[in-house]
């Protein structure tokens, strides 16, 4: 009943985390939320790979908490904070976030969420009623051009835990921005992919000064063949990391990880 449709995306100047906390009084510690006056059927974990984009994170939290609360979900937000001055490794951070989130709760599905994407319509439900869902199908920066479905999967998308394990999660070995979203689509194979109504799946992209032109672009058949030959060796079954700290913030759980060294004894399925 609380879904109003299109949202005005506000980017307040000089926003502070304290202000965002104040605006969300119903949050329990660790960024969890339960609707106060109904029993919810949906339990959603949100995993946000993070590499020091503090302003973006504040704007995401400012926008995403009311968005999710209007959907009356039980949810939690996990920020996976990469330390060390190596290149951003979004795939591996997603694997860590998945793993740590599932230790806490039996989540129905996990949404992987880029820190710089703000949903523009709250009828874009953060649940996935089939196996998986690609939520961010149209982004303002790309003139809301609809992404081709089968060759790219990035931005905001969801998997049920059982299917995440089936595709062996994400690659751990891409130390940069460009390839993992095509890789994940290649792993996907025949899994059915749900998408919101194209008008609901719209997002605003916060500018980060990085080149995103490679995104949303399918890669060569040779690249896809290469993935198909080795995805079973590179993924959640070869995940090594050290959890340096886990801080329970009012609006999120901050998982700080060192992913540069494969840590002996880290759990693998
Ligand atoms: C934001 O901060 C800058 C620098 O301190 C200040 O000039 C500006 O007026 C502030 N904007 C708002 C909306 O408070
Ligand atoms: C990464 O950072 C952590 C914490 O600062 C440190 O303990 C670790 O040795 C670093 N790893 C590398 C490979 O630099
Ligand atoms: C997460 O925790 C680390 C370690 O305390 C801290 O350096 C970092 O600023 C925190 N990040 C966020 C987004 O809270």
PDB file of C-alpha atoms and ligand atoms in Angstrom:
ATOM      1  CA  UNK A   1       0.000   0.000   0.000  1.00  0.00           C
ATOM      2  CA  UNK A   2       2.926   2.376   0.454  1.00  0.00           C
ATOM      3  CA  UNK A   3       4.184   2.169  -3.115  1.00  0.00           C
ATOM      4  CA  UNK A   4       3.762   5.514  -4.749  1.00  0.00           C
ATOM      5  CA  UNK A   5       5.559   4.934  -8.037  1.00  0.00           C
ATOM      6  CA  UNK A   6       8.168   7.294  -9.459  1.00  0.00           C
ATOM      7  CA  UNK A   7      10.483   8.868  -6.902  1.00  0.00           C
ATOM      8  CA  UNK A   8      12.156  12.188  -6.927  1.00  0.00           C
ATOM      9  CA  UNK A   9      15.866  11.485  -6.552  1.00  0.00           C
ATOM     10  CA  UNK A  10      17.229  14.082  -4.171  1.00  0.00           C
ATOM     11  CA  UNK A  11      20.945  14.617  -3.768  1.00  0.00           C
ATOM     12  CA  UNK A  12      21.162  16.918  -0.736  1.00  0.00           C
ATOM     13  CA  UNK A  13      24.270  19.027  -0.523  1.00  0.00           C
ATOM     14  CA  UNK A  14      26.573  18.469   2.462  1.00  0.00           C
ATOM     15  CA  UNK A  15      24.612  15.474   3.688  1.00  0.00           C
ATOM     16  CA  UNK A  16      26.079  13.853   6.799  1.00  0.00           C
ATOM     17  CA  UNK A  17      25.674  10.295   8.042  1.00  0.00           C
ATOM     18  CA  UNK A  18      24.128  11.662  11.268  1.00  0.00           C
ATOM     19  CA  UNK A  19      21.348  13.267   9.249  1.00  0.00           C
ATOM     20  CA  UNK A  20      20.665  10.019   7.416  1.00  0.00           C
ATOM     21  CA  UNK A  21      20.538   8.135  10.726  1.00  0.00           C
ATOM     22  CA  UNK A  22      18.128  10.700  12.156  1.00  0.00           C
ATOM     23  CA  UNK A  23      15.809  10.243   9.188  1.00  0.00           C
ATOM     24  CA  UNK A  24      15.598   6.489   9.776  1.00  0.00           C
ATOM     25  CA  UNK A  25      14.599   6.054  13.420  1.00  0.00           C
ATOM     26  CA  UNK A  26      13.157   2.566  12.961  1.00  0.00           C
ATOM     27  CA  UNK A  27      16.434   0.942  11.991  1.00  0.00           C
ATOM     28  CA  UNK A  28      17.799  -1.682  14.296  1.00  0.00           C
ATOM     29  CA  UNK A  29      21.513  -1.816  14.832  1.00  0.00           C
ATOM     30  CA  UNK A  30      23.433  -3.375  11.913  1.00  0.00           C
ATOM     31  CA  UNK A  31      21.179  -1.831   9.321  1.00  0.00           C
ATOM     32  CA  UNK A  32      18.327  -4.287   9.744  1.00  0.00           C
ATOM     33  CA  UNK A  33      14.706  -3.326   9.426  1.00  0.00           C
ATOM     34  CA  UNK A  34      11.439  -5.114  10.139  1.00  0.00           C
ATOM     35  CA  UNK A  35       8.153  -3.431   9.281  1.00  0.00           C
ATOM     36  CA  UNK A  36       6.676  -2.397  12.641  1.00  0.00           C
ATOM     37  CA  UNK A  37       3.040  -3.199  11.942  1.00  0.00           C
ATOM     38  CA  UNK A  38       2.876  -6.129   9.580  1.00  0.00           C
ATOM     39  CA  UNK A  39       4.330  -9.585   9.139  1.00  0.00           C
ATOM     40  CA  UNK A  40       6.538  -9.595   6.092  1.00  0.00           C
ATOM     41  CA  UNK A  41       7.023 -12.486   3.708  1.00  0.00           C
ATOM     42  CA  UNK A  42      10.260 -11.158   2.247  1.00  0.00           C
ATOM     43  CA  UNK A  43      13.773 -11.291   3.678  1.00  0.00           C
ATOM     44  CA  UNK A  44      16.304  -9.466   1.548  1.00  0.00           C
ATOM     45  CA  UNK A  45      20.032  -8.940   2.051  1.00  0.00           C
ATOM     46  CA  UNK A  46      21.663  -6.066   0.180  1.00  0.00           C
ATOM     47  CA  UNK A  47      25.395  -6.345  -0.502  1.00  0.00           C
ATOM     48  CA  UNK A  48      27.235  -3.172  -1.504  1.00  0.00           C
ATOM     49  CA  UNK A  49      30.867  -3.468  -2.662  1.00  0.00           C
ATOM     50  CA  UNK A  50      32.676  -0.388  -1.397  1.00  0.00           C
ATOM     51  CA  UNK A  51      36.019   1.223  -2.114  1.00  0.00           C
ATOM     52  CA  UNK A  52      35.980   4.512  -0.251  1.00  0.00           C
ATOM     53  CA  UNK A  53      33.098   6.244  -2.101  1.00  0.00           C
ATOM     54  CA  UNK A  54      31.842   7.884   1.121  1.00  0.00           C
ATOM     55  CA  UNK A  55      29.572  10.516  -0.446  1.00  0.00           C
ATOM     56  CA  UNK A  56      27.961   7.936  -2.683  1.00  0.00           C
ATOM     57  CA  UNK A  57      27.326   5.640   0.245  1.00  0.00           C
ATOM     58  CA  UNK A  58      25.586   8.412   2.184  1.00  0.00           C
ATOM     59  CA  UNK A  59      23.380   9.250  -0.755  1.00  0.00           C
ATOM     60  CA  UNK A  60      22.614   5.603  -1.367  1.00  0.00           C
ATOM     61  CA  UNK A  61      21.588   5.064   2.274  1.00  0.00           C
ATOM     62  CA  UNK A  62      19.595   8.292   2.322  1.00  0.00           C
ATOM     63  CA  UNK A  63      17.644   7.099  -0.684  1.00  0.00           C
ATOM     64  CA  UNK A  64      17.523   3.334  -0.253  1.00  0.00           C
ATOM     65  CA  UNK A  65      16.238   3.017   3.312  1.00  0.00           C
ATOM     66  CA  UNK A  66      12.909   4.797   2.711  1.00  0.00           C
ATOM     67  CA  UNK A  67      12.641   3.004  -0.639  1.00  0.00           C
ATOM     68  CA  UNK A  68      12.951  -0.421   1.021  1.00  0.00           C
ATOM     69  CA  UNK A  69      10.777   0.475   3.985  1.00  0.00           C
ATOM     70  CA  UNK A  70       7.923   1.446   1.697  1.00  0.00           C
ATOM     71  CA  UNK A  71       8.174  -2.039   0.260  1.00  0.00           C
ATOM     72  CA  UNK A  72       7.653  -3.486   3.772  1.00  0.00           C
ATOM     73  CA  UNK A  73      10.569  -5.880   3.548  1.00  0.00           C
ATOM     74  CA  UNK A  74      12.709  -7.329   6.267  1.00  0.00           C
ATOM     75  CA  UNK A  75      16.149  -6.365   5.029  1.00  0.00           C
ATOM     76  CA  UNK A  76      19.730  -5.608   5.962  1.00  0.00           C
ATOM     77  CA  UNK A  77      22.481  -3.721   4.173  1.00  0.00           C
ATOM     78  CA  UNK A  78      26.046  -5.077   4.153  1.00  0.00           C
ATOM     79  CA  UNK A  79      28.776  -2.731   3.005  1.00  0.00           C
ATOM     80  CA  UNK A  80      31.882  -4.683   2.011  1.00  0.00           C
ATOM     81  CA  UNK A  81      34.793  -2.341   2.452  1.00  0.00           C
ATOM     82  CA  UNK A  82      37.951  -3.192   0.544  1.00  0.00           C
ATOM     83  CA  UNK A  83      41.175  -1.983   2.125  1.00  0.00           C
ATOM     84  CA  UNK A  84      44.663  -2.069   0.563  1.00  0.00           C
ATOM     85  CA  UNK A  85      45.641   0.047  -2.382  1.00  0.00           C
ATOM     86  CA  UNK A  86      44.956  -2.520  -5.004  1.00  0.00           C
ATOM     87  CA  UNK A  87      42.447  -2.182  -7.801  1.00  0.00           C
ATOM     88  CA  UNK A  88      38.779  -2.492  -6.899  1.00  0.00           C
ATOM     89  CA  UNK A  89      37.654  -6.101  -7.068  1.00  0.00           C
ATOM     90  CA  UNK A  90      33.899  -5.963  -7.111  1.00  0.00           C
ATOM     91  CA  UNK A  91      33.387  -9.653  -7.865  1.00  0.00           C
ATOM     92  CA  UNK A  92      35.332 -10.832  -4.862  1.00  0.00           C
ATOM     93  CA  UNK A  93      33.703  -8.269  -2.568  1.00  0.00           C
ATOM     94  CA  UNK A  94      30.318  -9.553  -3.653  1.00  0.00           C
ATOM     95  CA  UNK A  95      31.407 -13.084  -2.748  1.00  0.00           C
ATOM     96  CA  UNK A  96      32.540 -11.932   0.699  1.00  0.00           C
ATOM     97  CA  UNK A  97      29.299 -10.021   1.271  1.00  0.00           C
ATOM     98  CA  UNK A  98      27.214 -13.011   0.284  1.00  0.00           C
ATOM     99  CA  UNK A  99      29.163 -15.305   2.568  1.00  0.00           C
ATOM    100  CA  UNK A 100      29.033 -13.022   5.589  1.00  0.00           C
ATOM    101  CA  UNK A 101      25.352 -12.158   5.125  1.00  0.00           C
ATOM    102  CA  UNK A 102      24.341 -15.807   4.990  1.00  0.00           C
ATOM    103  CA  UNK A 103      26.146 -16.479   8.288  1.00  0.00           C
ATOM    104  CA  UNK A 104      23.738 -14.083   9.970  1.00  0.00           C
ATOM    105  CA  UNK A 105      20.350 -14.921   8.523  1.00  0.00           C
ATOM    106  CA  UNK A 106      18.698 -17.313   6.192  1.00  0.00           C
ATOM    107  CA  UNK A 107      18.036 -14.628   3.581  1.00  0.00           C
ATOM    108  CA  UNK A 108      15.607 -15.465   0.790  1.00  0.00           C
ATOM    109  CA  UNK A 109      17.721 -13.656  -1.747  1.00  0.00           C
ATOM    110  CA  UNK A 110      20.717 -11.412  -1.967  1.00  0.00           C
ATOM    111  CA  UNK A 111      20.722  -8.192  -3.940  1.00  0.00           C
ATOM    112  CA  UNK A 112      24.103  -7.024  -5.190  1.00  0.00           C
ATOM    113  CA  UNK A 113      24.013  -3.270  -5.385  1.00  0.00           C
ATOM    114  CA  UNK A 114      26.498  -0.818  -6.866  1.00  0.00           C
ATOM    115  CA  UNK A 115      27.030   2.119  -4.521  1.00  0.00           C
ATOM    116  CA  UNK A 116      26.338   4.739  -7.178  1.00  0.00           C
ATOM    117  CA  UNK A 117      22.907   3.604  -8.396  1.00  0.00           C
ATOM    118  CA  UNK A 118      19.711   5.060  -6.949  1.00  0.00           C
ATOM    119  CA  UNK A 119      16.380   3.474  -7.888  1.00  0.00           C
ATOM    120  CA  UNK A 120      13.829   5.863  -9.351  1.00  0.00           C
ATOM    121  CA  UNK A 121      10.586   3.979  -8.818  1.00  0.00           C
ATOM    122  CA  UNK A 122       9.567   2.113  -5.709  1.00  0.00           C
ATOM    123  CA  UNK A 123       7.486  -0.393  -7.624  1.00  0.00           C
ATOM    124  CA  UNK A 124      10.858  -1.949  -8.486  1.00  0.00           C
ATOM    125  CA  UNK A 125      10.510  -4.544  -5.744  1.00  0.00           C
ATOM    126  CA  UNK A 126      13.660  -5.833  -4.110  1.00  0.00           C
ATOM    127  CA  UNK A 127      12.462  -9.399  -4.101  1.00  0.00           C
ATOM    128  CA  UNK A 128      13.098 -12.022  -6.733  1.00  0.00           C
ATOM    129  CA  UNK A 129      10.144 -14.169  -7.459  1.00  0.00           C
ATOM    130  CA  UNK A 130      11.829 -16.590  -9.839  1.00  0.00           C
ATOM    131  CA  UNK A 131      15.518 -17.500  -9.558  1.00  0.00           C
ATOM    132  CA  UNK A 132      17.238 -14.261 -10.164  1.00  0.00           C
ATOM    133  CA  UNK A 133      16.466 -10.728 -11.132  1.00  0.00           C
ATOM    134  CA  UNK A 134      18.175  -7.880 -12.891  1.00  0.00           C
ATOM    135  CA  UNK A 135      16.759  -4.750 -11.280  1.00  0.00           C
ATOM    136  CA  UNK A 136      18.754  -1.957 -12.925  1.00  0.00           C
ATOM    137  CA  UNK A 137      17.646  -2.360 -16.498  1.00  0.00           C
ATOM    138  CA  UNK A 138      17.598   1.313 -17.496  1.00  0.00           C
ATOM    139  CA  UNK A 139      20.052   3.960 -16.287  1.00  0.00           C
ATOM    140  CA  UNK A 140      19.731   7.681 -16.863  1.00  0.00           C
ATOM    141  CA  UNK A 141      23.391   8.066 -17.826  1.00  0.00           C
ATOM    142  CA  UNK A 142      22.764   5.733 -20.749  1.00  0.00           C
ATOM    143  CA  UNK A 143      19.518   7.519 -21.643  1.00  0.00           C
ATOM    144  CA  UNK A 144      17.532   4.672 -20.106  1.00  0.00           C
ATOM    145  CA  UNK A 145      18.550   2.452 -22.946  1.00  0.00           C
ATOM    146  CA  UNK A 146      17.459  -1.043 -21.994  1.00  0.00           C
ATOM    147  CA  UNK A 147      20.400  -3.380 -21.454  1.00  0.00           C
ATOM    148  CA  UNK A 148      20.440  -6.518 -23.539  1.00  0.00           C
ATOM    149  CA  UNK A 149      19.380  -9.260 -21.225  1.00  0.00           C
ATOM    150  CA  UNK A 150      21.690 -12.199 -21.673  1.00  0.00           C
ATOM    151  CA  UNK A 151      25.191 -10.765 -22.025  1.00  0.00           C
ATOM    152  CA  UNK A 152      25.505  -8.254 -19.232  1.00  0.00           C
ATOM    153  CA  UNK A 153      24.474  -8.414 -15.629  1.00  0.00           C
ATOM    154  CA  UNK A 154      25.620  -5.701 -13.289  1.00  0.00           C
ATOM    155  CA  UNK A 155      24.517  -2.682 -11.332  1.00  0.00           C
ATOM    156  CA  UNK A 156      21.708  -4.056  -9.200  1.00  0.00           C
ATOM    157  CA  UNK A 157      20.705  -7.685  -9.461  1.00  0.00           C
ATOM    158  CA  UNK A 158      19.641 -10.533  -7.212  1.00  0.00           C
ATOM    159  CA  UNK A 159      20.128 -14.222  -6.765  1.00  0.00           C
ATOM    160  CA  UNK A 160      18.638 -16.809  -4.509  1.00  0.00           C
ATOM    161  CA  UNK A 161      21.386 -18.357  -2.373  1.00  0.00           C
ATOM    162  CA  UNK A 162      20.976 -21.793  -3.916  1.00  0.00           C
ATOM    163  CA  UNK A 163      21.478 -20.381  -7.405  1.00  0.00           C
ATOM    164  CA  UNK A 164      24.374 -18.255  -6.300  1.00  0.00           C
ATOM    165  CA  UNK A 165      26.125 -21.450  -5.191  1.00  0.00           C
ATOM    166  CA  UNK A 166      25.122 -23.205  -8.376  1.00  0.00           C
ATOM    167  CA  UNK A 167      26.950 -20.672 -10.545  1.00  0.00           C
ATOM    168  CA  UNK A 168      29.887 -20.644  -8.099  1.00  0.00           C
ATOM    169  CA  UNK A 169      29.341 -17.007  -7.198  1.00  0.00           C
ATOM    170  CA  UNK A 170      31.500 -14.394  -8.867  1.00  0.00           C
ATOM    171  CA  UNK A 171      35.044 -14.469 -10.191  1.00  0.00           C
ATOM    172  CA  UNK A 172      37.686 -13.531  -7.595  1.00  0.00           C
ATOM    173  CA  UNK A 173      40.391 -12.718 -10.077  1.00  0.00           C
ATOM    174  CA  UNK A 174      39.347  -9.518 -11.880  1.00  0.00           C
ATOM    175  CA  UNK A 175      41.238  -6.676 -10.289  1.00  0.00           C
ATOM    176  CA  UNK A 176      39.493  -3.924 -12.118  1.00  0.00           C
ATOM    177  CA  UNK A 177      36.213  -2.606 -13.236  1.00  0.00           C
ATOM    178  CA  UNK A 178      35.549  -4.092 -16.524  1.00  0.00           C
ATOM    179  CA  UNK A 179      34.924  -7.754 -16.962  1.00  0.00           C
ATOM    180  CA  UNK A 180      33.072  -9.329 -14.105  1.00  0.00           C
ATOM    181  CA  UNK A 181      29.606  -8.270 -15.193  1.00  0.00           C
ATOM    182  CA  UNK A 182      30.008 -10.094 -18.447  1.00  0.00           C
ATOM    183  CA  UNK A 183      31.523 -13.026 -16.631  1.00  0.00           C
ATOM    184  CA  UNK A 184      28.544 -13.357 -14.343  1.00  0.00           C
ATOM    185  CA  UNK A 185      26.192 -13.315 -17.283  1.00  0.00           C
ATOM    186  CA  UNK A 186      28.192 -16.102 -18.884  1.00  0.00           C
ATOM    187  CA  UNK A 187      28.019 -18.185 -15.714  1.00  0.00           C
ATOM    188  CA  UNK A 188      24.323 -17.672 -15.689  1.00  0.00           C
ATOM    189  CA  UNK A 189      23.713 -20.017 -18.561  1.00  0.00           C
ATOM    190  CA  UNK A 190      20.151 -21.095 -18.561  1.00  0.00           C
ATOM    191  CA  UNK A 191      18.942 -19.643 -15.281  1.00  0.00           C
ATOM    192  CA  UNK A 192      15.773 -17.677 -15.742  1.00  0.00           C
ATOM    193  CA  UNK A 193      16.229 -13.976 -15.195  1.00  0.00           C
ATOM    194  CA  UNK A 194      13.409 -11.785 -13.987  1.00  0.00           C
ATOM    195  CA  UNK A 195      13.248  -8.101 -14.736  1.00  0.00           C
ATOM    196  CA  UNK A 196      11.013  -5.386 -13.418  1.00  0.00           C
ATOM    197  CA  UNK A 197       8.653  -3.542 -15.724  1.00  0.00           C
ATOM    198  CA  UNK A 198      10.973  -1.411 -17.818  1.00  0.00           C
ATOM    199  CA  UNK A 199       9.533   1.802 -16.451  1.00  0.00           C
ATOM    200  CA  UNK A 200      10.049   0.642 -12.869  1.00  0.00           C
ATOM    201  CA  UNK A 201      13.634  -0.520 -13.408  1.00  0.00           C
ATOM    202  CA  UNK A 202      15.037   2.982 -13.831  1.00  0.00           C
ATOM    203  CA  UNK A 203      18.071   4.257 -11.955  1.00  0.00           C
ATOM    204  CA  UNK A 204      19.976   7.433 -11.413  1.00  0.00           C
ATOM    205  CA  UNK A 205      23.743   6.981 -11.611  1.00  0.00           C
ATOM    206  CA  UNK A 206      25.844   9.169  -9.317  1.00  0.00           C
ATOM    207  CA  UNK A 207      28.841  10.566 -11.115  1.00  0.00           C
ATOM    208  CA  UNK A 208      32.085   9.044  -9.939  1.00  0.00           C
ATOM    209  CA  UNK A 209      34.493  10.350 -12.543  1.00  0.00           C
ATOM    210  CA  UNK A 210      35.095   6.844 -13.825  1.00  0.00           C
ATOM    211  CA  UNK A 211      34.608   5.597 -17.313  1.00  0.00           C
ATOM    212  CA  UNK A 212      31.538   3.400 -17.444  1.00  0.00           C
ATOM    213  CA  UNK A 213      31.360   3.183 -21.197  1.00  0.00           C
ATOM    214  CA  UNK A 214      32.546  -0.419 -21.128  1.00  0.00           C
ATOM    215  CA  UNK A 215      29.579  -1.310 -18.989  1.00  0.00           C
ATOM    216  CA  UNK A 216      26.480  -2.692 -20.559  1.00  0.00           C
ATOM    217  CA  UNK A 217      28.521  -3.900 -23.461  1.00  0.00           C
ATOM    218  CA  UNK A 218      28.724  -7.538 -24.406  1.00  0.00           C
ATOM    219  CA  UNK A 219      32.193  -9.051 -24.759  1.00  0.00           C
ATOM    220  CA  UNK A 220      33.606 -11.147 -27.546  1.00  0.00           C
ATOM    221  CA  UNK A 221      32.621 -14.782 -27.970  1.00  0.00           C
ATOM    222  CA  UNK A 222      36.248 -15.733 -27.181  1.00  0.00           C
ATOM    223  CA  UNK A 223      35.983 -14.137 -23.776  1.00  0.00           C
ATOM    224  CA  UNK A 224      32.755 -15.955 -23.036  1.00  0.00           C
ATOM    225  CA  UNK A 225      34.301 -19.272 -24.079  1.00  0.00           C
ATOM    226  CA  UNK A 226      37.241 -18.627 -21.746  1.00  0.00           C
ATOM    227  CA  UNK A 227      34.871 -18.097 -18.819  1.00  0.00           C
ATOM    228  CA  UNK A 228      32.912 -21.169 -19.639  1.00  0.00           C
ATOM    229  CA  UNK A 229      36.090 -23.215 -19.401  1.00  0.00           C
ATOM    230  CA  UNK A 230      37.114 -21.996 -15.949  1.00  0.00           C
ATOM    231  CA  UNK A 231      34.212 -20.648 -13.935  1.00  0.00           C
ATOM    232  CA  UNK A 232      34.086 -23.835 -11.899  1.00  0.00           C
ATOM    233  CA  UNK A 233      37.573 -23.123 -10.514  1.00  0.00           C
ATOM    234  CA  UNK A 234      37.180 -19.405  -9.864  1.00  0.00           C
ATOM    235  CA  UNK A 235      34.386 -18.386  -7.546  1.00  0.00           C
ATOM    236  CA  UNK A 236      32.946 -18.933  -4.128  1.00  0.00           C
ATOM    237  CA  UNK A 237      34.698 -22.317  -3.937  1.00  0.00           C
ATOM    238  CA  UNK A 238      38.096 -20.606  -4.165  1.00  0.00           C
ATOM    239  CA  UNK A 239      37.306 -17.615  -1.985  1.00  0.00           C
ATOM    240  CA  UNK A 240      39.963 -16.518   0.507  1.00  0.00           C
ATOM    241  CA  UNK A 241      39.871 -13.352   2.580  1.00  0.00           C
ATOM    242  CA  UNK A 242      40.513 -11.955   6.035  1.00  0.00           C
ATOM    243  CA  UNK A 243      37.711 -10.170   7.827  1.00  0.00           C
ATOM    244  CA  UNK A 244      39.565  -7.294   9.495  1.00  0.00           C
ATOM    245  CA  UNK A 245      36.536  -5.868  11.274  1.00  0.00           C
ATOM    246  CA  UNK A 246      32.773  -6.037  11.418  1.00  0.00           C
ATOM    247  CA  UNK A 247      31.149  -2.883  12.728  1.00  0.00           C
ATOM    248  CA  UNK A 248      27.427  -2.687  13.349  1.00  0.00           C
ATOM    249  CA  UNK A 249      26.312   0.761  12.268  1.00  0.00           C
ATOM    250  CA  UNK A 250      22.701   1.911  12.563  1.00  0.00           C
ATOM    251  CA  UNK A 251      22.255   1.939   8.783  1.00  0.00           C
ATOM    252  CA  UNK A 252      24.539  -0.877   7.658  1.00  0.00           C
ATOM    253  CA  UNK A 253      26.999  -3.527   8.680  1.00  0.00           C
ATOM    254  CA  UNK A 254      30.525  -2.488   7.791  1.00  0.00           C
ATOM    255  CA  UNK A 255      32.578  -5.519   6.772  1.00  0.00           C
ATOM    256  CA  UNK A 256      36.176  -4.491   6.301  1.00  0.00           C
ATOM    257  CA  UNK A 257      38.150  -7.103   4.422  1.00  0.00           C
ATOM    258  CA  UNK A 258      41.591  -7.782   3.144  1.00  0.00           C
ATOM    259  CA  UNK A 259      41.062  -9.650  -0.098  1.00  0.00           C
ATOM    260  CA  UNK A 260      44.651  -9.472  -1.325  1.00  0.00           C
ATOM    261  CA  UNK A 261      45.761 -12.684   0.304  1.00  0.00           C
ATOM    262  CA  UNK A 262      43.976 -15.988   0.267  1.00  0.00           C
ATOM    263  CA  UNK A 263      43.558 -16.630   3.975  1.00  0.00           C
ATOM    264  CA  UNK A 264      44.070 -20.192   5.109  1.00  0.00           C
ATOM    265  CA  UNK A 265      41.130 -21.629   6.965  1.00  0.00           C
ATOM    266  CA  UNK A 266      38.479 -19.365   5.523  1.00  0.00           C
ATOM    267  CA  UNK A 267      35.327 -21.302   4.989  1.00  0.00           C
ATOM    268  CA  UNK A 268      34.606 -22.654   1.554  1.00  0.00           C
ATOM    269  CA  UNK A 269      31.538 -24.699   0.765  1.00  0.00           C
TER     270      UNK A 269
HETATM  271  C1  LIG B   1      27.639  23.217   1.790  1.00  0.00           C
HETATM  272  O1  LIG B   1      28.937  23.518   2.271  1.00  0.00           O
HETATM  273  C2  LIG B   1      29.572  24.599   1.576  1.00  0.00           C
HETATM  274  C3  LIG B   1      30.990  24.699   2.111  1.00  0.00           C
HETATM  275  O2  LIG B   1      31.052  24.619   3.499  1.00  0.00           O
HETATM  276  C4  LIG B   1      28.753  25.888   1.801  1.00  0.00           C
HETATM  277  O3  LIG B   1      29.350  26.955   1.102  1.00  0.00           O
HETATM  278  C5  LIG B   1      27.336  25.636   1.278  1.00  0.00           C
HETATM  279  O4  LIG B   1      26.534  26.779   1.561  1.00  0.00           O
HETATM  280  C6  LIG B   1      26.716  24.420   1.935  1.00  0.00           C
HETATM  281  N1  LIG B   1      25.406  24.145   1.306  1.00  0.00           N
HETATM  282  C7  LIG B   1      24.291  23.952   2.003  1.00  0.00           C
HETATM  283  C8  LIG B   1      23.056  23.670   1.214  1.00  0.00           C
HETATM  284  O5  LIG B   1      24.257  23.968   3.226  1.00  0.00           O
HETATM  285  C1  LIG B   2      46.095  -5.059   3.656  1.00  0.00           C
HETATM  286  O1  LIG B   2      45.684  -4.222   4.733  1.00  0.00           O
HETATM  287  C2  LIG B   2      45.649  -4.893   5.977  1.00  0.00           C
HETATM  288  C3  LIG B   2      45.092  -3.924   7.019  1.00  0.00           C
HETATM  289  O2  LIG B   2      45.613  -2.649   6.890  1.00  0.00           O
HETATM  290  C4  LIG B   2      47.031  -5.414   6.347  1.00  0.00           C
HETATM  291  O3  LIG B   2      46.986  -6.114   7.568  1.00  0.00           O
HETATM  292  C5  LIG B   2      47.512  -6.353   5.239  1.00  0.00           C
HETATM  293  O4  LIG B   2      48.840  -6.774   5.509  1.00  0.00           O
HETATM  294  C6  LIG B   2      47.463  -5.648   3.883  1.00  0.00           C
HETATM  295  N1  LIG B   2      47.796  -6.607   2.847  1.00  0.00           N
HETATM  296  C7  LIG B   2      48.654  -6.347   1.865  1.00  0.00           C
HETATM  297  C8  LIG B   2      48.907  -7.433   0.899  1.00  0.00           C
HETATM  298  O5  LIG B   2      49.193  -5.255   1.750  1.00  0.00           O
HETATM  299  C1  LIG B   3      34.419   0.577   8.002  1.00  0.00           C
HETATM  300  O1  LIG B   3      35.301   0.220   9.045  1.00  0.00           O
HETATM  301  C2  LIG B   3      36.650   0.562   8.805  1.00  0.00           C
HETATM  302  C3  LIG B   3      37.475  -0.011   9.932  1.00  0.00           C
HETATM  303  O2  LIG B   3      37.086   0.531  11.161  1.00  0.00           O
HETATM  304  C4  LIG B   3      36.778   2.059   8.666  1.00  0.00           C
HETATM  305  O3  LIG B   3      38.113   2.401   8.384  1.00  0.00           O
HETATM  306  C5  LIG B   3      35.900   2.518   7.518  1.00  0.00           C
HETATM  307  O4  LIG B   3      35.918   3.929   7.406  1.00  0.00           O
HETATM  308  C6  LIG B   3      34.476   2.068   7.728  1.00  0.00           C
HETATM  309  N1  LIG B   3      33.739   2.379   6.543  1.00  0.00           N
HETATM  310  C7  LIG B   3      32.468   2.765   6.549  1.00  0.00           C
HETATM  311  C8  LIG B   3      31.844   3.062   5.251  1.00  0.00           C
HETATM  312  O5  LIG B   3      31.825   2.849   7.582  1.00  0.00           O
END
